[in-house]
Coordinates of C-alpha atoms and ligand atoms in Angstrom, one line a residue:
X1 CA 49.2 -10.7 -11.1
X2 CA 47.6 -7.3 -12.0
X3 CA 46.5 -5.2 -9.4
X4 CA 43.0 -4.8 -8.2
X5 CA 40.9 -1.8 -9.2
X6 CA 39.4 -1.7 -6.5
X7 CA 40.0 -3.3 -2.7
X8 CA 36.7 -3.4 0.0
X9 CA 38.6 -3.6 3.2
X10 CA 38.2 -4.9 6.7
X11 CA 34.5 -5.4 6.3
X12 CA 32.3 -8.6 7.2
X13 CA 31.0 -10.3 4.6
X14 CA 27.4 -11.1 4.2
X15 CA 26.5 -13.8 2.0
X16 CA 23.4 -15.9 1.7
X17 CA 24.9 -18.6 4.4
X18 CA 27.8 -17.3 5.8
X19 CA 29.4 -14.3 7.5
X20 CA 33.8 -13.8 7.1
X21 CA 35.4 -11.0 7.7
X22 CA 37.0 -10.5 4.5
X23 CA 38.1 -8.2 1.9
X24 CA 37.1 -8.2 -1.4
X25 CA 39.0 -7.5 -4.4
X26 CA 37.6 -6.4 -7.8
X27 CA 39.0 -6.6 -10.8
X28 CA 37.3 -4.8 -13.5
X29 CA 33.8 -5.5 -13.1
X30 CA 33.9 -8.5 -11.2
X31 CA 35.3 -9.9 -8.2
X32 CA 38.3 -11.9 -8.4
X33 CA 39.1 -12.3 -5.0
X34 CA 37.7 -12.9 -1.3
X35 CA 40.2 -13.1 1.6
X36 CA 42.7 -11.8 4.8
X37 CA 45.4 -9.1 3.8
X38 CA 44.7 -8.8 0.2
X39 CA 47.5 -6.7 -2.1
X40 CA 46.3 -2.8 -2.0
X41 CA 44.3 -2.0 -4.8
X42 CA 44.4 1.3 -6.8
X43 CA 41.1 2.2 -5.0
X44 CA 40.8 1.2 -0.9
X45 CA 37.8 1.0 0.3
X46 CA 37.8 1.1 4.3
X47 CA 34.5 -1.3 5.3
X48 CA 35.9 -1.8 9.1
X49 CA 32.6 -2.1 11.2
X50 CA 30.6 -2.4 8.3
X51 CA 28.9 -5.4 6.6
X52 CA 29.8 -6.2 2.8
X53 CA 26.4 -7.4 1.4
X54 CA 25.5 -8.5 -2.1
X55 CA 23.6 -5.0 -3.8
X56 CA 19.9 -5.7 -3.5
X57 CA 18.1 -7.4 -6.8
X58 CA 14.7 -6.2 -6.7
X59 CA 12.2 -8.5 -8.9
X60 CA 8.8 -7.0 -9.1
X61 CA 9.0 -3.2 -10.0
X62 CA 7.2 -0.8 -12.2
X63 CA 9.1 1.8 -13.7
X64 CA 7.9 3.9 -16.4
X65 CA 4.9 2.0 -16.6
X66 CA 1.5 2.1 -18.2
X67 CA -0.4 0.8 -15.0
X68 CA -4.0 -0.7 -15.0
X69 CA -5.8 2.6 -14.7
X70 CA -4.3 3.8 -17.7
X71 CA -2.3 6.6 -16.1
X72 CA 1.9 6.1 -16.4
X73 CA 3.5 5.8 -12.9
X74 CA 5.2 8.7 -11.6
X75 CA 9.4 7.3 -12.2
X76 CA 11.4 7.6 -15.1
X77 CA 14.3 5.0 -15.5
X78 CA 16.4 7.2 -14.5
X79 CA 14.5 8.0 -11.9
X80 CA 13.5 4.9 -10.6
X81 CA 17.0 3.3 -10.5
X82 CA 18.4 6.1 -9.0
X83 CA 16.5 5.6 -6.1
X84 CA 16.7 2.0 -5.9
X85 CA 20.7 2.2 -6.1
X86 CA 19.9 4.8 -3.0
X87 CA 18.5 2.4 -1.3
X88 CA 20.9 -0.6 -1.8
X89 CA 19.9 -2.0 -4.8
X90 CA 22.2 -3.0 -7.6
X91 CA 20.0 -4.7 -10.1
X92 CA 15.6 -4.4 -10.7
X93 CA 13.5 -6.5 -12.9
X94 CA 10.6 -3.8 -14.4
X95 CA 7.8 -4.8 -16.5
X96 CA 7.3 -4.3 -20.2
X97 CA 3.6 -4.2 -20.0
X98 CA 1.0 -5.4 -23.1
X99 CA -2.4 -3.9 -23.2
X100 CA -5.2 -5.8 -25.2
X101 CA -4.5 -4.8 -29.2
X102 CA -0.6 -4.1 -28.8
X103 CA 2.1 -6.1 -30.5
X104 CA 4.5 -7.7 -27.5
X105 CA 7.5 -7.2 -29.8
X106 CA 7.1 -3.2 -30.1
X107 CA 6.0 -3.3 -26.3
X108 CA 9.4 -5.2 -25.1
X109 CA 11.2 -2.6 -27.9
X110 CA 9.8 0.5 -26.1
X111 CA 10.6 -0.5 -22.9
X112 CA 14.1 -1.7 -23.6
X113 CA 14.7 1.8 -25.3
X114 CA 13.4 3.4 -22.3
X115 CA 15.8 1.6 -19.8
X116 CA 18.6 1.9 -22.3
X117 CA 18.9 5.3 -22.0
X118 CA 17.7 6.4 -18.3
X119 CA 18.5 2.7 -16.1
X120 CA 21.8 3.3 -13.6
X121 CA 21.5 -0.1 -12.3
X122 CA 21.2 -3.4 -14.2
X123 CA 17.6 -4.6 -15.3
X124 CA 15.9 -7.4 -17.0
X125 CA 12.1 -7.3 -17.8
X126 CA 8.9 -9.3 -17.0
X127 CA 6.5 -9.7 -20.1
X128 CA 3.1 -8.8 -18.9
X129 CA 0.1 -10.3 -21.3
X130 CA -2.8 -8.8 -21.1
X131 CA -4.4 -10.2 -24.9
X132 CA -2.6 -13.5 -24.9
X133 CA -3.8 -14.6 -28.3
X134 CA -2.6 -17.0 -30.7
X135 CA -0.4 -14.5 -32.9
X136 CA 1.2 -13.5 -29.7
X137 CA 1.9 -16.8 -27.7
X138 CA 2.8 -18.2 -31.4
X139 CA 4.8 -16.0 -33.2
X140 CA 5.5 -12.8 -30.8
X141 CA 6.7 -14.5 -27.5
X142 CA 9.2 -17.5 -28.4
X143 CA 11.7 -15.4 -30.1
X144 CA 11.5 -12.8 -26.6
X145 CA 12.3 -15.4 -24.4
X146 CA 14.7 -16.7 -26.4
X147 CA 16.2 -13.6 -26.5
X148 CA 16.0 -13.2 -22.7
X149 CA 12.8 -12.4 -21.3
X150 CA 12.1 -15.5 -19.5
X151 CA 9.6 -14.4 -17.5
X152 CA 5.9 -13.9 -17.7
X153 CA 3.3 -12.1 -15.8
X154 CA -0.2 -12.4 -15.7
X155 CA -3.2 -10.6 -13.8
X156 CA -6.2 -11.8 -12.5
X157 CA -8.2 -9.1 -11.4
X158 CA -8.0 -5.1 -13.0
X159 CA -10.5 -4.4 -15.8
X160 CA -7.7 -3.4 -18.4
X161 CA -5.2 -6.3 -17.8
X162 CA -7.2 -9.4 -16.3
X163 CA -7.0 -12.5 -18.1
X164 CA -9.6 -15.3 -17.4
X165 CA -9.1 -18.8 -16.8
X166 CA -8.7 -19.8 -20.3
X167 CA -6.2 -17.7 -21.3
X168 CA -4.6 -18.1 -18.3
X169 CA -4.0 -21.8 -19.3
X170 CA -3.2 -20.8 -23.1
X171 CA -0.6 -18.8 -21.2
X172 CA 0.8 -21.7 -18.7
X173 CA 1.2 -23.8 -22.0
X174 CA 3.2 -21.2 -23.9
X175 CA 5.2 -20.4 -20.8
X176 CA 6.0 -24.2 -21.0
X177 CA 6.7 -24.9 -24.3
X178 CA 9.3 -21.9 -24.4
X179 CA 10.2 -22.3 -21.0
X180 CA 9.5 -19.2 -18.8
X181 CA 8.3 -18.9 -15.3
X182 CA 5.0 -17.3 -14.8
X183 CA 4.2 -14.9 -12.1
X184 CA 0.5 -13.9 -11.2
X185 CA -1.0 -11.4 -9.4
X186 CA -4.0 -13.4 -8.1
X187 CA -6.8 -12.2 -6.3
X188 CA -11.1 -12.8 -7.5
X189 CA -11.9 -10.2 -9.5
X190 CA -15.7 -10.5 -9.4
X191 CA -15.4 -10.4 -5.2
X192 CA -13.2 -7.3 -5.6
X193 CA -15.9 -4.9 -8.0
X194 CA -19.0 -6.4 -6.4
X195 CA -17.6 -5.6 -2.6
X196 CA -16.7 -2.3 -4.7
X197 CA -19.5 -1.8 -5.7
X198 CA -22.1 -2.5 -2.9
X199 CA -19.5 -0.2 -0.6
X200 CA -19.8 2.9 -2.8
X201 CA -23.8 2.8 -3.0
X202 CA -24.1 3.0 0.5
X203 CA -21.6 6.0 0.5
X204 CA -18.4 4.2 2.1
X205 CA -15.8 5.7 -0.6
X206 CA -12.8 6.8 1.1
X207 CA -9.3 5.4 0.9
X208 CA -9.5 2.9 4.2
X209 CA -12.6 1.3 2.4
X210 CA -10.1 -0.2 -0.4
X211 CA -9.0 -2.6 2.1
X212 CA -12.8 -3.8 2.4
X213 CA -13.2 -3.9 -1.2
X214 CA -10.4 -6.9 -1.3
X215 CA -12.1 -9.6 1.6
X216 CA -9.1 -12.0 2.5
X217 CA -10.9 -14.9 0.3
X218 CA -10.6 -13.3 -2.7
X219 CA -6.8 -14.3 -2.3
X220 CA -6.6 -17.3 -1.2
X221 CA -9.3 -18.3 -3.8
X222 CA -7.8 -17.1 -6.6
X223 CA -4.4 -19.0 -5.1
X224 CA -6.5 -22.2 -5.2
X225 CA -7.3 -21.8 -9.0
X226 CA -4.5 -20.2 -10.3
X227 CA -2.6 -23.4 -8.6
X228 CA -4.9 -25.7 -9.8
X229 CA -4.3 -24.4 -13.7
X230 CA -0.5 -24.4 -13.0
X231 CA -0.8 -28.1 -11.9
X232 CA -3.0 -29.5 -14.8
X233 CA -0.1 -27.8 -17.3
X234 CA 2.9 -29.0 -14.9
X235 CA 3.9 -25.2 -15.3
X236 CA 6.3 -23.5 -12.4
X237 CA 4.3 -20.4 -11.1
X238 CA 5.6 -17.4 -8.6
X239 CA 2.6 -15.8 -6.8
X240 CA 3.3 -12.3 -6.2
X241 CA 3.2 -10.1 -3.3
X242 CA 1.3 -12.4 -0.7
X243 CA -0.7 -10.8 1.6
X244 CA -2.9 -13.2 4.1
X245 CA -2.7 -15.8 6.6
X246 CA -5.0 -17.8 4.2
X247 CA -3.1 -17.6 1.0
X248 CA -0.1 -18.4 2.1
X249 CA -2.4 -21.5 3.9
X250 CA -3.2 -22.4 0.2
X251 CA 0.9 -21.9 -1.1
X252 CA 2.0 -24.5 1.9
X253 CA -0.3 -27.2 0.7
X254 CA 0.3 -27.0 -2.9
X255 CA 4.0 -27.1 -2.1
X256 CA 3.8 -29.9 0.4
X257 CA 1.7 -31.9 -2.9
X258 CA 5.3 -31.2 -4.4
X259 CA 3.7 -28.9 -7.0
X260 CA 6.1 -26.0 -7.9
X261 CA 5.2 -22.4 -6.3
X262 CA 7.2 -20.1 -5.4
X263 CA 6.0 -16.9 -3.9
X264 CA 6.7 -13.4 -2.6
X265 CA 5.8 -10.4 -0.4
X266 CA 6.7 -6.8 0.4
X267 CA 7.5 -4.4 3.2
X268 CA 4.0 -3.2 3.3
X269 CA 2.6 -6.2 4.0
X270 CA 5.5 -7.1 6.8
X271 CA 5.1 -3.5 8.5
X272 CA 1.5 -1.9 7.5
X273 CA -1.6 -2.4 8.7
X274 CA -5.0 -1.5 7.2
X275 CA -5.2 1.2 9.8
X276 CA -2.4 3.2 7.3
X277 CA -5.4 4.3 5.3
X278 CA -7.5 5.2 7.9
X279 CA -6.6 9.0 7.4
X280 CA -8.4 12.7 7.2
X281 CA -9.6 13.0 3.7
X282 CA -8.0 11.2 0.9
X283 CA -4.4 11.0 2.5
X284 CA -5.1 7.4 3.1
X285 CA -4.6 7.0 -1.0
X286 CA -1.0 7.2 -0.2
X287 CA -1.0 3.4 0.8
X288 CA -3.6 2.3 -1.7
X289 CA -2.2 -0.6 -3.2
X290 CA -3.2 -4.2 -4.8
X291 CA -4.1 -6.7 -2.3
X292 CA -4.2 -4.4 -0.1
X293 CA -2.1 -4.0 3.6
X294 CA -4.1 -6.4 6.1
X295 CA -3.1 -7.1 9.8
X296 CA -0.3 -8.1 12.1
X297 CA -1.5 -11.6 12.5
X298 CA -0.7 -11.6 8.6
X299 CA 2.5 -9.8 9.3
X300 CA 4.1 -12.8 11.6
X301 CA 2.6 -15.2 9.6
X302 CA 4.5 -13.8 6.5
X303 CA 7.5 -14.0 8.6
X304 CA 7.3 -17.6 9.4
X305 CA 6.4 -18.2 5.8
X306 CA 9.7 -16.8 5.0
X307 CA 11.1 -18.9 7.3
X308 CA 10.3 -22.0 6.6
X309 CA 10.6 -21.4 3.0
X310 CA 7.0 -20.7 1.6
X311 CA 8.0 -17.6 0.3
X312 CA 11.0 -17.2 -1.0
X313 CA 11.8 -13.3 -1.9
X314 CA 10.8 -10.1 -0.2
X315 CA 10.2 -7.5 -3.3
X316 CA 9.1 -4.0 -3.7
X317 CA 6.2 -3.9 -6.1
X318 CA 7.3 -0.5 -6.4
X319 CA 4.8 1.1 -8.3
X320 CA 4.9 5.4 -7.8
X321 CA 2.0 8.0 -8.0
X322 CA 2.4 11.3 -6.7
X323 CA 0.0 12.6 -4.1
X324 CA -1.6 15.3 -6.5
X325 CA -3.5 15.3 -9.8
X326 CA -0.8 13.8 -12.1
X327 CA -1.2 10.8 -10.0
X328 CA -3.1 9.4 -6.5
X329 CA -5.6 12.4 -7.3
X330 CA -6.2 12.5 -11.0
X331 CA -9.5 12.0 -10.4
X332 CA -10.2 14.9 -8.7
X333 CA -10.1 15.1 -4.5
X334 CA -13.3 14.1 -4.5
X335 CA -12.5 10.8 -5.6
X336 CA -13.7 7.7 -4.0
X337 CA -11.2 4.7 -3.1
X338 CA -11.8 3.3 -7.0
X339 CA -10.8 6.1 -8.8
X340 CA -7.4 6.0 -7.1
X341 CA -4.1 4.6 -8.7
X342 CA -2.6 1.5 -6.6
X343 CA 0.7 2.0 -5.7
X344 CA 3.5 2.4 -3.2
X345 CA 6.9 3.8 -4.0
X346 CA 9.7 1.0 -2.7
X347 CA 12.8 0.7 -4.6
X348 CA 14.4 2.9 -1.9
X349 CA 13.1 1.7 1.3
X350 CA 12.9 -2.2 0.7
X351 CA 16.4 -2.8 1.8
X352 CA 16.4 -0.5 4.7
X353 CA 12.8 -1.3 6.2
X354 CA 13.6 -5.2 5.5
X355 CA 17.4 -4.6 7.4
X356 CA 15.9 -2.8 10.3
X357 CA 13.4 -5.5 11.2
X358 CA 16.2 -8.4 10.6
X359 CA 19.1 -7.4 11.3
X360 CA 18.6 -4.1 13.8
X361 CA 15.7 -5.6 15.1
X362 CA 17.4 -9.2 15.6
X363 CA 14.2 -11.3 13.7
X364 CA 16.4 -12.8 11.5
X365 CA 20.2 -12.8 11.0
X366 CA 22.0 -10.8 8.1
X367 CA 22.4 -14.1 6.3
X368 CA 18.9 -14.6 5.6
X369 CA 18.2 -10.8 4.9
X370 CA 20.7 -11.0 1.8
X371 CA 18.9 -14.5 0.8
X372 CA 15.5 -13.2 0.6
X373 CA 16.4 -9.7 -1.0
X374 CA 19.2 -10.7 -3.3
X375 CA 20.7 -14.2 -3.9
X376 CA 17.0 -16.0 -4.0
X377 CA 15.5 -13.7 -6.3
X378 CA 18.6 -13.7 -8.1
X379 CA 18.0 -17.2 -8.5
X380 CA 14.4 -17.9 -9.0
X381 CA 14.6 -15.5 -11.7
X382 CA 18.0 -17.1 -13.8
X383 CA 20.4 -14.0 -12.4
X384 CA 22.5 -16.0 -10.0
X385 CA 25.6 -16.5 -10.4
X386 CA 26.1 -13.2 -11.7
X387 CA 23.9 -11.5 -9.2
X388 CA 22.3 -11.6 -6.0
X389 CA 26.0 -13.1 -4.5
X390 CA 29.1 -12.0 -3.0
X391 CA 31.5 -14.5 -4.7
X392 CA 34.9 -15.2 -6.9
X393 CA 33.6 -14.3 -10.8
X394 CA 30.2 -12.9 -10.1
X395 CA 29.5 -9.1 -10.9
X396 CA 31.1 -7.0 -8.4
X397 CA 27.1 -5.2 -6.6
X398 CA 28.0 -4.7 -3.3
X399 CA 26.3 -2.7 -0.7
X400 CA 28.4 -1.7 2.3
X401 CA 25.9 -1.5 4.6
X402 CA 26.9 1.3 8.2
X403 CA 24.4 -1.1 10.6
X404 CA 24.5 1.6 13.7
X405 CA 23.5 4.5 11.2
X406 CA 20.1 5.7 12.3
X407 CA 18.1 7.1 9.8
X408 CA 14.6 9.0 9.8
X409 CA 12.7 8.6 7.0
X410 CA 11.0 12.1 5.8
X411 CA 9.7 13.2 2.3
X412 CA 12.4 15.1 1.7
X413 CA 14.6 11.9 1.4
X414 CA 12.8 10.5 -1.6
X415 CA 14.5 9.9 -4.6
X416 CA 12.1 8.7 -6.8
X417 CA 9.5 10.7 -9.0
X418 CA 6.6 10.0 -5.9
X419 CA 7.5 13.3 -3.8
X420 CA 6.8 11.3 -0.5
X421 CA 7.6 8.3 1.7
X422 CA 5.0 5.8 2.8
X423 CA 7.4 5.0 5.9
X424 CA 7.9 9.3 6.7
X425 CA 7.9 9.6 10.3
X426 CA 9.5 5.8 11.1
X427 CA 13.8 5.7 12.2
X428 CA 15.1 2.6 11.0
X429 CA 18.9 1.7 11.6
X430 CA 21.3 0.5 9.3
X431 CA 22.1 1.8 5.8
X432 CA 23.7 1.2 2.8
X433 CA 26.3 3.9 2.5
X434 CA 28.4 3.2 0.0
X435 CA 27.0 1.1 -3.3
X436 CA 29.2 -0.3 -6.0
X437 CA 27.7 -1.4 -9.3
X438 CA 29.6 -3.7 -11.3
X439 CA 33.2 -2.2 -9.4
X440 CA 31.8 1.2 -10.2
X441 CA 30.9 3.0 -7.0
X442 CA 27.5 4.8 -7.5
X443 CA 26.6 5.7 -4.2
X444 CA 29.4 7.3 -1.8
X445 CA 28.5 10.2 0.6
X446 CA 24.4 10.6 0.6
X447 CA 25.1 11.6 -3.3
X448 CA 24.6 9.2 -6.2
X449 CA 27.3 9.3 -9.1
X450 CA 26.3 7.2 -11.6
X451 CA 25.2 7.7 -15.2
X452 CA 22.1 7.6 -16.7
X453 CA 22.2 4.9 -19.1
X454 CA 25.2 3.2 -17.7
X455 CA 23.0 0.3 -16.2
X456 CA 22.4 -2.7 -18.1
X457 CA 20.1 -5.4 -19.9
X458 CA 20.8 -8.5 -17.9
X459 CA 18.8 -11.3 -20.3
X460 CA 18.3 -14.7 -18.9
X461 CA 17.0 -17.9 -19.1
X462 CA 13.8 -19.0 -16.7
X463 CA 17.1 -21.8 -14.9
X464 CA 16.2 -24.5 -12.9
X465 CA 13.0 -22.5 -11.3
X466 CA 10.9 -22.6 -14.4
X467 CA 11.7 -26.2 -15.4
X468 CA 8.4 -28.2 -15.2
X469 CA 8.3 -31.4 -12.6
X470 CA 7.5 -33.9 -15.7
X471 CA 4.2 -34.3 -13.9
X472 CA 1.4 -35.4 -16.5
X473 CA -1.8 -34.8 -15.1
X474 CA -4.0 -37.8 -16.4
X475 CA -6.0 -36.2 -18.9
X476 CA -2.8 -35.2 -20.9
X477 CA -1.5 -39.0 -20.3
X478 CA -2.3 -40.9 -23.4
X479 CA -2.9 -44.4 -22.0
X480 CA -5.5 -42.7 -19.3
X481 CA -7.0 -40.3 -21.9
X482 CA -7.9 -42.8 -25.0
X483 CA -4.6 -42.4 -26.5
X484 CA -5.2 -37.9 -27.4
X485 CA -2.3 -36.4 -28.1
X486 CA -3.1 -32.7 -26.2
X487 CA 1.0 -31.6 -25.4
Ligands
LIG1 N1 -0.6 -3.5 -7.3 C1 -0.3 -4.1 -8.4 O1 -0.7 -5.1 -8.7 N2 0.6 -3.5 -9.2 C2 1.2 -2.2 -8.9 C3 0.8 -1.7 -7.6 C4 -0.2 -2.3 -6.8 O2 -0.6 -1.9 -5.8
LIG2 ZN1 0.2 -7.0 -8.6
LIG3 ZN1 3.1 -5.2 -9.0

């Protein structure tokens, strides 16, 4: 038997339902082995008092993006993925992002050129459509989604990207007949620009009155119709980043009707409350993002939605803008809450925030930490077995995780292109110390080694989450619709 390359010793292992103490062996870039008293391997690993975990797969990031205001977020590839492989995570899904008049081919081109040569840690993309018209669902997207893209996302609100209902049911068809999941950020967009608007004539502009601008109902509303579209098509949806009591209200029904939702949410809307923005000035704009953070209520309720399997994933939405005029401030400091980019930076704090509160804090055990931050989004989104796993043949992303190390959080910690923290100030324990990527270590002592460039395109297929239920809502049922043939 060859030797391993590498041996992780003495460590417990973390996987989605169990906990071993184990070694691991890799061999190349996979592992090839879990088990007591393995042969030594030409690199030893010591993981005694440590927990092996799965490296993080991230599934909702922007990264070198042209956002909805028009400005590019603050992260390079490079960037980006350095941070997130800082912070535990092995593999990110980023967007490659259509605006109305551009040709999805050349978008998904440029943005696979751009990961190509700056990504450290393995990636796949999301197809945003923002002009979903008949050349592009026709001709552009099949052979995309053939080729791996299997995903698509869609907005609901934002001037530049929004779609309205009818596209968003040309889209749901497409994403059907080529089989891909579609994900959605959902909230009313009329609610959101006409509380926008009534707030800024009477002189409320500053950052804390963003929250204001999105009332709770304009999520769980556009829940209810973005649900009811999905249904008529029998089309798998994921609703992304969950923020209320009442949306995830509206997700437990549909899902109890059987209809197929998945959903997720972030650390900043586990562990902030509105009362972030509430800051001198415009500092608040630091935790402007879209929905916005809400209130603890909403916090436990999110937990228990994770729990009993309403939500599935906890992602980032990392989306970075530095606090000065290339970013949060382009508009000037006198800006009002409107003119500010939405945004938190998150590839390098998800894991550690999310670890703190589950593990450290003792909400939840390590088991279901690694489910909702690796092996389910892993598997909603066609990675697992490959990723999101610690297991014999699957890509060897392991985060060795030091679960006494204390760390305070300060700006001077960030890794990404942001230049500050949105959790500066908090001490979390537990952190991932050493990170392998693919066998490769690429994080050992508080320095990153790995290449840029040496991360890679991870295509996949939408799997078992994106298959439809075979539900035919009458009017597409010939003998209840005078025989029309509308598939
Ligand atoms: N909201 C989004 O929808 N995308 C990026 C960041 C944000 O706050
Ligand atoms: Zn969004
Ligand atoms: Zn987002």
């Amino acid at each position: 038997m060859k030797p391993f390359d590498t041996v992780v010793r003495g460590g417990t292992v973390v996987t989605a339902t169990d906990m071993m103490r184990a070694d691991v062996g890799i061999r190349g870039e996979t592992i090839a082995t879990i088990g007591q008293g393995l042969d030594r391997g030409k690199r030893e690993i010591n993981a005694a008092g440590h927990l092996v975990m799965p490296g993080g797969v991230d599934t909702h990031s922007h990264i070198e993006q042209l956002a909805a205001s028009g400005m590019m977020n603050a992260d390079t590839f490079e960037s980006a993925t350095r941070s997130a492989a800082f912070g535990g995570t092995t593999t990110v899904i980023s967007f490659a992002a259509q605006h109305v008049g551009m040709n999805l081919t050349k978008v998904v081109h440029d943005y696979h050129r751009l990961a190509d040569r700056g990504a450290v840690v393995d990636y796949a993309f999301h197809m945003i459509l923002a002009d979903p018209n008949k050349e592009v669902l026709s001709r552009q997207l099949p052979p995309l989604v053939r080729d791996g893209h299997s995903s698509i996302k869609v907005f609901m609100t934002y001037d530049r990207l929004r779609i309205d209902d009818e596209q968003l049911l040309d889209v749901l068809a497409a994403a059907r007949d080529n089989s891909a999941l579609v994900l959605v950020h959902a909230e009313n967009h009329g609610m959101i620009n006409w509380m926008a608007k009534r707030l800024l004539s009477r002189g409320y502009t500053e950052p804390k009155y963003h929250g204001i601008a999105h009332p709770r109902v304009c999520e769980s509303e556009a829940f209810t119709r973005l649900i009811a579209c999905a249904a008529l098509i029998d089309q798998p949806i994921m609703i992304y980043h969950v923020s209320t009591v009442e949306g995830i209200g509206v997700i437990r029904r549909a899902r109890g009707e059987g209809i197929k939702v998945f959903a997720e949410t972030c650390p900043q809307y586990l562990f902030l409350t509105k009362e972030a923005l509430d800051k001198p000035g415009l500092n608040g704009a630091k935790w402007i993002c879209s929905p916005p953070v809400r209130d603890a209520a909403d916090q436990e309720a999110l937990w228990q939605a994770l729990a009993l399997g309403d939500l599935q994933v906890i992602s980032s939405d990392h989306a970075p803008y530095a606090f000065d005029k290339t970013g949060k401030l382009v508009n000037g400091k006198k800006s009002n809450f409107k003119q500010i980019p939405n945004g938190l930076p998150g590839l390098q704090w998800r894991l550690p925030l999310v670890f703190n509160e589950m593990v450290s804090n003792g909400r939840f055990d390590a088991s279901r930490f690694v489910a909702w931050t690796a092996t389910e989004p892993a598997k909603v989104y066609g990675l697992h077995p490959k990723k999101g796993s610690i297991a014999v043949g699957a890509d060897a992303d392991i985060a060795i995780w030091d679960p006494k190390k204390k760390v305070a959080i300060t700006d001077r910690m960030v890794k990404d292109r942001s230049g500050y923290s949105p959790w500066s100030g908090r001490t979390i324990q537990g952190w991932p110390v050493t990170v392998l990527r693919r066998g490769q270590v690429i994080v050992e002592n508080n320095d990153i080694v790995a290449k840029a460039g040496s991360g890679r395109f991870l295509p996949r297929s939408a799997g078992a989450a994106g298959k439809p239920l075979g539900l035919t809502a009458p009017e597409f049922n010939p003998r209840s619709n005078f025989h029309a043939d509308l598939r």
